[in-house]
mmCIF file of C-alpha atoms in Angstrom:
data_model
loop_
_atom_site.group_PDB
_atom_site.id
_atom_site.type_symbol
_atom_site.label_atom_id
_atom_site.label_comp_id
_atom_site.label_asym_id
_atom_site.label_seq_id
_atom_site.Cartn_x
_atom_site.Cartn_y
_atom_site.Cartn_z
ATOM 1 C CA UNK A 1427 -51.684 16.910 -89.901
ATOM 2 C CA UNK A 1428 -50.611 13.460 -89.604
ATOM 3 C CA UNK A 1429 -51.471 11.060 -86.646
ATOM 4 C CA UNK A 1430 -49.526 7.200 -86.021
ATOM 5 C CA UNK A 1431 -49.921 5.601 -82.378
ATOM 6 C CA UNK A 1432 -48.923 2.522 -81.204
ATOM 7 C CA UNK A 1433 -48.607 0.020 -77.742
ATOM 8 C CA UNK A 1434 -45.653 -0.007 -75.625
ATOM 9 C CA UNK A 1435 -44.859 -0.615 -72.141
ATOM 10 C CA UNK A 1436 -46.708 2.681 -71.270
ATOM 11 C CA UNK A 1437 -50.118 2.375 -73.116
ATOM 12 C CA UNK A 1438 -51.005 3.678 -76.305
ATOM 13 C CA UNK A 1439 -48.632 6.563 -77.639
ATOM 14 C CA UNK A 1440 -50.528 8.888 -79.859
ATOM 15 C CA UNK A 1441 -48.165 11.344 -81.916
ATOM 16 C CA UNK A 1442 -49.287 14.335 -84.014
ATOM 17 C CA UNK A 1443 -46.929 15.680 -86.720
ATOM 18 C CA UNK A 1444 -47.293 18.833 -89.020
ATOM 19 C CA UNK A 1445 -44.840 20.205 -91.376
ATOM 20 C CA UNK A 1446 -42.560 16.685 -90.449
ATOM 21 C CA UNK A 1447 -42.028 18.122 -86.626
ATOM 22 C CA UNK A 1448 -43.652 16.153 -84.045
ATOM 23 C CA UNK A 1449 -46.858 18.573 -82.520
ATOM 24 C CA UNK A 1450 -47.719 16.801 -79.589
ATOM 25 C CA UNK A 1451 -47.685 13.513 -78.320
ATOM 26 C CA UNK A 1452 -50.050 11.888 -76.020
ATOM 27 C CA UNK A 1453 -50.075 9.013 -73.547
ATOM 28 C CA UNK A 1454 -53.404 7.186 -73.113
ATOM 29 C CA UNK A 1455 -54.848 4.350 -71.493
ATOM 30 C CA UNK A 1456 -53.888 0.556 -73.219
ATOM 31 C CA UNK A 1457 -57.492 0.118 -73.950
ATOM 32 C CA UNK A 1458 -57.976 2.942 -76.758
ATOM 33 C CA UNK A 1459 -58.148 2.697 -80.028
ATOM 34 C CA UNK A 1460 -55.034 2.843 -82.287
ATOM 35 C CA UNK A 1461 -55.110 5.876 -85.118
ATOM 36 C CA UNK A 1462 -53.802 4.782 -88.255
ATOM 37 C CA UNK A 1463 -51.133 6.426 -89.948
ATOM 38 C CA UNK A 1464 -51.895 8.885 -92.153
ATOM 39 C CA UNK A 1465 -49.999 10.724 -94.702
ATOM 40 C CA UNK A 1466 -46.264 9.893 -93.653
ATOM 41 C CA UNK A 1467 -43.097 10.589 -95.268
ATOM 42 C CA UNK A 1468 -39.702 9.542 -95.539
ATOM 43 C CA UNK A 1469 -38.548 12.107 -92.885
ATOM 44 C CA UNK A 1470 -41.609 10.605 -90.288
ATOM 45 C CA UNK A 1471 -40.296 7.087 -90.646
ATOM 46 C CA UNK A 1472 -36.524 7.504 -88.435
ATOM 47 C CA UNK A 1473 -38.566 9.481 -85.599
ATOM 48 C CA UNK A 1474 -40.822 6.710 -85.355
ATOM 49 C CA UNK A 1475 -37.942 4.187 -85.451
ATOM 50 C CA UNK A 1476 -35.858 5.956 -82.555
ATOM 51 C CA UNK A 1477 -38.958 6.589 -80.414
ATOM 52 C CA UNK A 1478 -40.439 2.119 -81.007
ATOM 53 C CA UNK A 1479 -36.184 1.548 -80.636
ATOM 54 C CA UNK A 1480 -36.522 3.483 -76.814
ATOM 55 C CA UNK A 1481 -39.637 1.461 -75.468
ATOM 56 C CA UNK A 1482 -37.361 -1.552 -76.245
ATOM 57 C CA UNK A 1483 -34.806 -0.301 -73.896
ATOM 58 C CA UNK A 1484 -32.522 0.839 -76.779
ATOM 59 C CA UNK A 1485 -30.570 4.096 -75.075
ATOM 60 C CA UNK A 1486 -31.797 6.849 -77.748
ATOM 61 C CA UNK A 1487 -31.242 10.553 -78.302
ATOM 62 C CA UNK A 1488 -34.289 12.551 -79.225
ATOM 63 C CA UNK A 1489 -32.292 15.925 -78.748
ATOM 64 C CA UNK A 1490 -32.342 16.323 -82.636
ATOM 65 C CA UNK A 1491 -36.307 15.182 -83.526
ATOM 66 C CA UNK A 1492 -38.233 18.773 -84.682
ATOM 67 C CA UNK A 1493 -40.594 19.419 -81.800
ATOM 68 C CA UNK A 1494 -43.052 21.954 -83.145
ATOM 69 C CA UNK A 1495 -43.615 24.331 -80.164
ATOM 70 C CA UNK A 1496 -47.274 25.694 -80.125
ATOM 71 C CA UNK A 1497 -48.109 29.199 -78.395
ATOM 72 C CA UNK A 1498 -44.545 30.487 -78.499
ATOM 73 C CA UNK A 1499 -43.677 32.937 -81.233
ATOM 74 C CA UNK A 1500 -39.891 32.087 -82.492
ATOM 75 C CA UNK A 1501 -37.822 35.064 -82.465
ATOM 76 C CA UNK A 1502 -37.386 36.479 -85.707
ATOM 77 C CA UNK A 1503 -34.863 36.194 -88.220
ATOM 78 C CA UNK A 1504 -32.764 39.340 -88.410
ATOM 79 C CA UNK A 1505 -32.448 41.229 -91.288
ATOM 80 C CA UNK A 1506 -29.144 41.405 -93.304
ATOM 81 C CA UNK A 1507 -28.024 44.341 -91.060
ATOM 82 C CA UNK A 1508 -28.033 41.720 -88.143
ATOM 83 C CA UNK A 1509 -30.853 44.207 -86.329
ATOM 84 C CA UNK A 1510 -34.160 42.857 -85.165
ATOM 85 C CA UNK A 1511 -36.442 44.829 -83.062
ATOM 86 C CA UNK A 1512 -39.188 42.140 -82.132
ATOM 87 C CA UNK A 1513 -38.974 39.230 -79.135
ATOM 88 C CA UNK A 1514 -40.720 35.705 -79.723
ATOM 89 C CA UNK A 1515 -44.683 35.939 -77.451
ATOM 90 C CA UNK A 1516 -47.296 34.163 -77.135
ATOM 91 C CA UNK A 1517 -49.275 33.364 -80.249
ATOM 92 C CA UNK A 1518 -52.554 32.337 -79.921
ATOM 93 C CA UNK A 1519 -54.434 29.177 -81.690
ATOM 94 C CA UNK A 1520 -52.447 27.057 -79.581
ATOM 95 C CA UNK A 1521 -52.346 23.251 -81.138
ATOM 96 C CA UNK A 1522 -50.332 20.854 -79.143
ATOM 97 C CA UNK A 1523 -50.839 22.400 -76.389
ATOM 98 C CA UNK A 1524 -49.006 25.823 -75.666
ATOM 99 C CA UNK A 1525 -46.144 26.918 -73.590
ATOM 100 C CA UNK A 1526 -45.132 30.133 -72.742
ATOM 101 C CA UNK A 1527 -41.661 31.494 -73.295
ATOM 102 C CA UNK A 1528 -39.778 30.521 -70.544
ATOM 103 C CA UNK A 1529 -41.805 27.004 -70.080
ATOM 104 C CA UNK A 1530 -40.155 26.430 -73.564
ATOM 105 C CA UNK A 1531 -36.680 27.352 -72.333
ATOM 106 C CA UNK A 1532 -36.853 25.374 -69.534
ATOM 107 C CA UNK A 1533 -38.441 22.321 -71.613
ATOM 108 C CA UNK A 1534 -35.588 22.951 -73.990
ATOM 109 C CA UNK A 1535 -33.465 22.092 -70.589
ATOM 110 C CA UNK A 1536 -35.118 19.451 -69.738
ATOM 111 C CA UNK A 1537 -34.447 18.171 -73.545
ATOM 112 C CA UNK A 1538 -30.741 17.999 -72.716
ATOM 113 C CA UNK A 1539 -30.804 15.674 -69.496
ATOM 114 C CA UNK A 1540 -28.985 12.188 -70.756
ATOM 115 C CA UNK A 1541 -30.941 9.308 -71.037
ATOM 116 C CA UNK A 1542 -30.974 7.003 -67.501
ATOM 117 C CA UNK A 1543 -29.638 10.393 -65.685
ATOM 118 C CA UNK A 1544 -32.527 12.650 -63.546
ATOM 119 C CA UNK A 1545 -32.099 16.404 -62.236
ATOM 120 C CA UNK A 1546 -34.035 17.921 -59.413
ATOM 121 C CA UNK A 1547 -36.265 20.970 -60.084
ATOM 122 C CA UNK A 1548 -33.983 22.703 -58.039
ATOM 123 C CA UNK A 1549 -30.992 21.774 -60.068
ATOM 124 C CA UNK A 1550 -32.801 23.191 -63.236
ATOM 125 C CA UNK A 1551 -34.182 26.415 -61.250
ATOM 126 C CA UNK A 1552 -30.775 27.079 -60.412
ATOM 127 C CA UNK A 1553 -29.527 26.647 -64.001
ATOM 128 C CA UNK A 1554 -31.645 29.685 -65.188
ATOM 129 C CA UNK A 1555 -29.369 31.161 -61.898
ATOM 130 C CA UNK A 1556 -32.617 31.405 -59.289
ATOM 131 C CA UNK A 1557 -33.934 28.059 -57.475
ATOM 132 C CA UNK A 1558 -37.016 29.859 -56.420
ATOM 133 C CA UNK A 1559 -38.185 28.781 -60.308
ATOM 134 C CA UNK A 1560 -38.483 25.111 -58.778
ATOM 135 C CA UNK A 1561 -42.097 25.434 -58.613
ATOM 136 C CA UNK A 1562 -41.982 27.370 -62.540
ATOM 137 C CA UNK A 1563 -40.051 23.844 -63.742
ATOM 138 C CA UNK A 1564 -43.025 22.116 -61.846
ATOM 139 C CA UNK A 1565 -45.413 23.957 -64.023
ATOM 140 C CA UNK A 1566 -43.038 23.653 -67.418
ATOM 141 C CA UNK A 1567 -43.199 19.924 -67.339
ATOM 142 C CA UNK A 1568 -46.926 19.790 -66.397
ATOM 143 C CA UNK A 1569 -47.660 22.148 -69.677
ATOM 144 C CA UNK A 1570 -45.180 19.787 -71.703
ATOM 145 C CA UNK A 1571 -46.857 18.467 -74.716
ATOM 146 C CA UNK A 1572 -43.946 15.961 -75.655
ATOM 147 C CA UNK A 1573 -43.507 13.025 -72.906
ATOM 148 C CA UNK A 1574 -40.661 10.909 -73.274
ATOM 149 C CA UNK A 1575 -39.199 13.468 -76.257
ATOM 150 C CA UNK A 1576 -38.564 16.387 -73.631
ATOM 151 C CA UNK A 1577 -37.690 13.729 -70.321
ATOM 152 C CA UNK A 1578 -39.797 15.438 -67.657
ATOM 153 C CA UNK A 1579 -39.930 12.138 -66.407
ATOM 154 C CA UNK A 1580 -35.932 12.329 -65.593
ATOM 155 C CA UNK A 1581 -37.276 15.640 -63.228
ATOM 156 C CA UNK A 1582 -37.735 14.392 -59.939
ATOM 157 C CA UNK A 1583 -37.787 15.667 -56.065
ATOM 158 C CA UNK A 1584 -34.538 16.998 -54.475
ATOM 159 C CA UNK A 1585 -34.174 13.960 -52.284
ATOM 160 C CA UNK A 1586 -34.628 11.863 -54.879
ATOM 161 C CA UNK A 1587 -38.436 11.085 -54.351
ATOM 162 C CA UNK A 1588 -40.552 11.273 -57.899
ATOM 163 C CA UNK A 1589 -42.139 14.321 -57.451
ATOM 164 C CA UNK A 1590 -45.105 14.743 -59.636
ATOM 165 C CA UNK A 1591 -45.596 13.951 -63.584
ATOM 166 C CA UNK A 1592 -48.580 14.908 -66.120
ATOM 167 C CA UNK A 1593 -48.671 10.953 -67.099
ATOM 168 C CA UNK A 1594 -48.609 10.263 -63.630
ATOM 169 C CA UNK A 1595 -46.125 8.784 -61.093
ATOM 170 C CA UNK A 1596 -46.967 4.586 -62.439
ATOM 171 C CA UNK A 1597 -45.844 5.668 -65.418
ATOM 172 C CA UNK A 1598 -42.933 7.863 -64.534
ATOM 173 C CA UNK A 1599 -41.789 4.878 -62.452
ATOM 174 C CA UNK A 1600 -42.237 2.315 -65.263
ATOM 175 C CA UNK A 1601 -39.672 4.664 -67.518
ATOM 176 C CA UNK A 1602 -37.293 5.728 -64.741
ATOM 177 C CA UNK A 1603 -36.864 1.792 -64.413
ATOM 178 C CA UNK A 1604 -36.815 1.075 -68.291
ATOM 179 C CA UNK A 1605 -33.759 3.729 -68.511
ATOM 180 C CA UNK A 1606 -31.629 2.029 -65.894
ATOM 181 C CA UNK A 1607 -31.746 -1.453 -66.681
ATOM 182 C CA UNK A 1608 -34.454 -2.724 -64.149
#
């Protein structure tokens, strides 16, 4: 496992790679200590660039960085016939912090809302066809261990109020604000 953080407008960003996908990501307090890198490679060195290019304001797309999803089990490949008789679960030995199945679909969701634009929880619930899962997107971008790569700070309250956010709300504020210019 590799591990690179630096300073932005946030605090210290803290990022965790294995196999060249991104394994988690942490936000911590400006005073901590920076990790050095260690161990990075050609394919590293572009994430890094996009994610330093966004703290500057730069409008980036991190739709296509490899997240490596801990605690789901992908679904499996099917065989030549096309047939597969397993579903992706939960795996154990959880690393970057694990989701369960749908907190992954509904973090892959999340992925896809454009930079500077926000959804409600509601909005999201109701994409998956029920808004009673308001409170299950709630939980989803609690349990998300990539900030800023899957936007759960672009999730707010249906009346437009911020709602809640694992980094908490200063911080949610601070990138709400960086996204639209202000």
């Amino acid at each position: 496992m590799s591990r690179i953080s630096f300073k932005n407008l946030i605090g210290i960003l803290e990022i965790d790679f294995e196999d060249n996908r991104i394994n988690r990501i942490r936000i911590l307090p400006i005073t901590s200590s920076l990790s050095k890198k260690m161990n990075s490679s050609a394919t590293l060195t572009p994430i890094i660039q996009k994610i330093q290019d966004y703290f500057q304001g730069k409008k980036v797309d991190f739709q296509n960085i490899p997240l490596l999803f801990h605690g789901v089990t992908p679904p499996p490949i099917a065989d030549l016939s096309g047939q597969s008789d397993e579903v992706g679960s939960v795996s154990g030995g959880m690393k970057g912090g694990g989701v369960t199945p749908l907190q992954k679909e509904i973090l892959e969701r999340v992925r896809k809302i454009p930079y500077g634009m926000t959804k409600s929880y509601g909005e999201i619930a109701k994409e998956f066809g029920n808004r009673n899962l308001a409170r299950a997107v709630g939980q989803a971008c609690k349990a998300n261990p990539f900030p800023i790569l899957v936007p759960c700070h672009r999730v707010i309250q249906k009346g437009g109020g911020l709602g809640g956010y694992s980094q908490g709300l200063e911080i949610k504020k601070k990138l709400l604000e960086m996204e639209r210019g202000k």
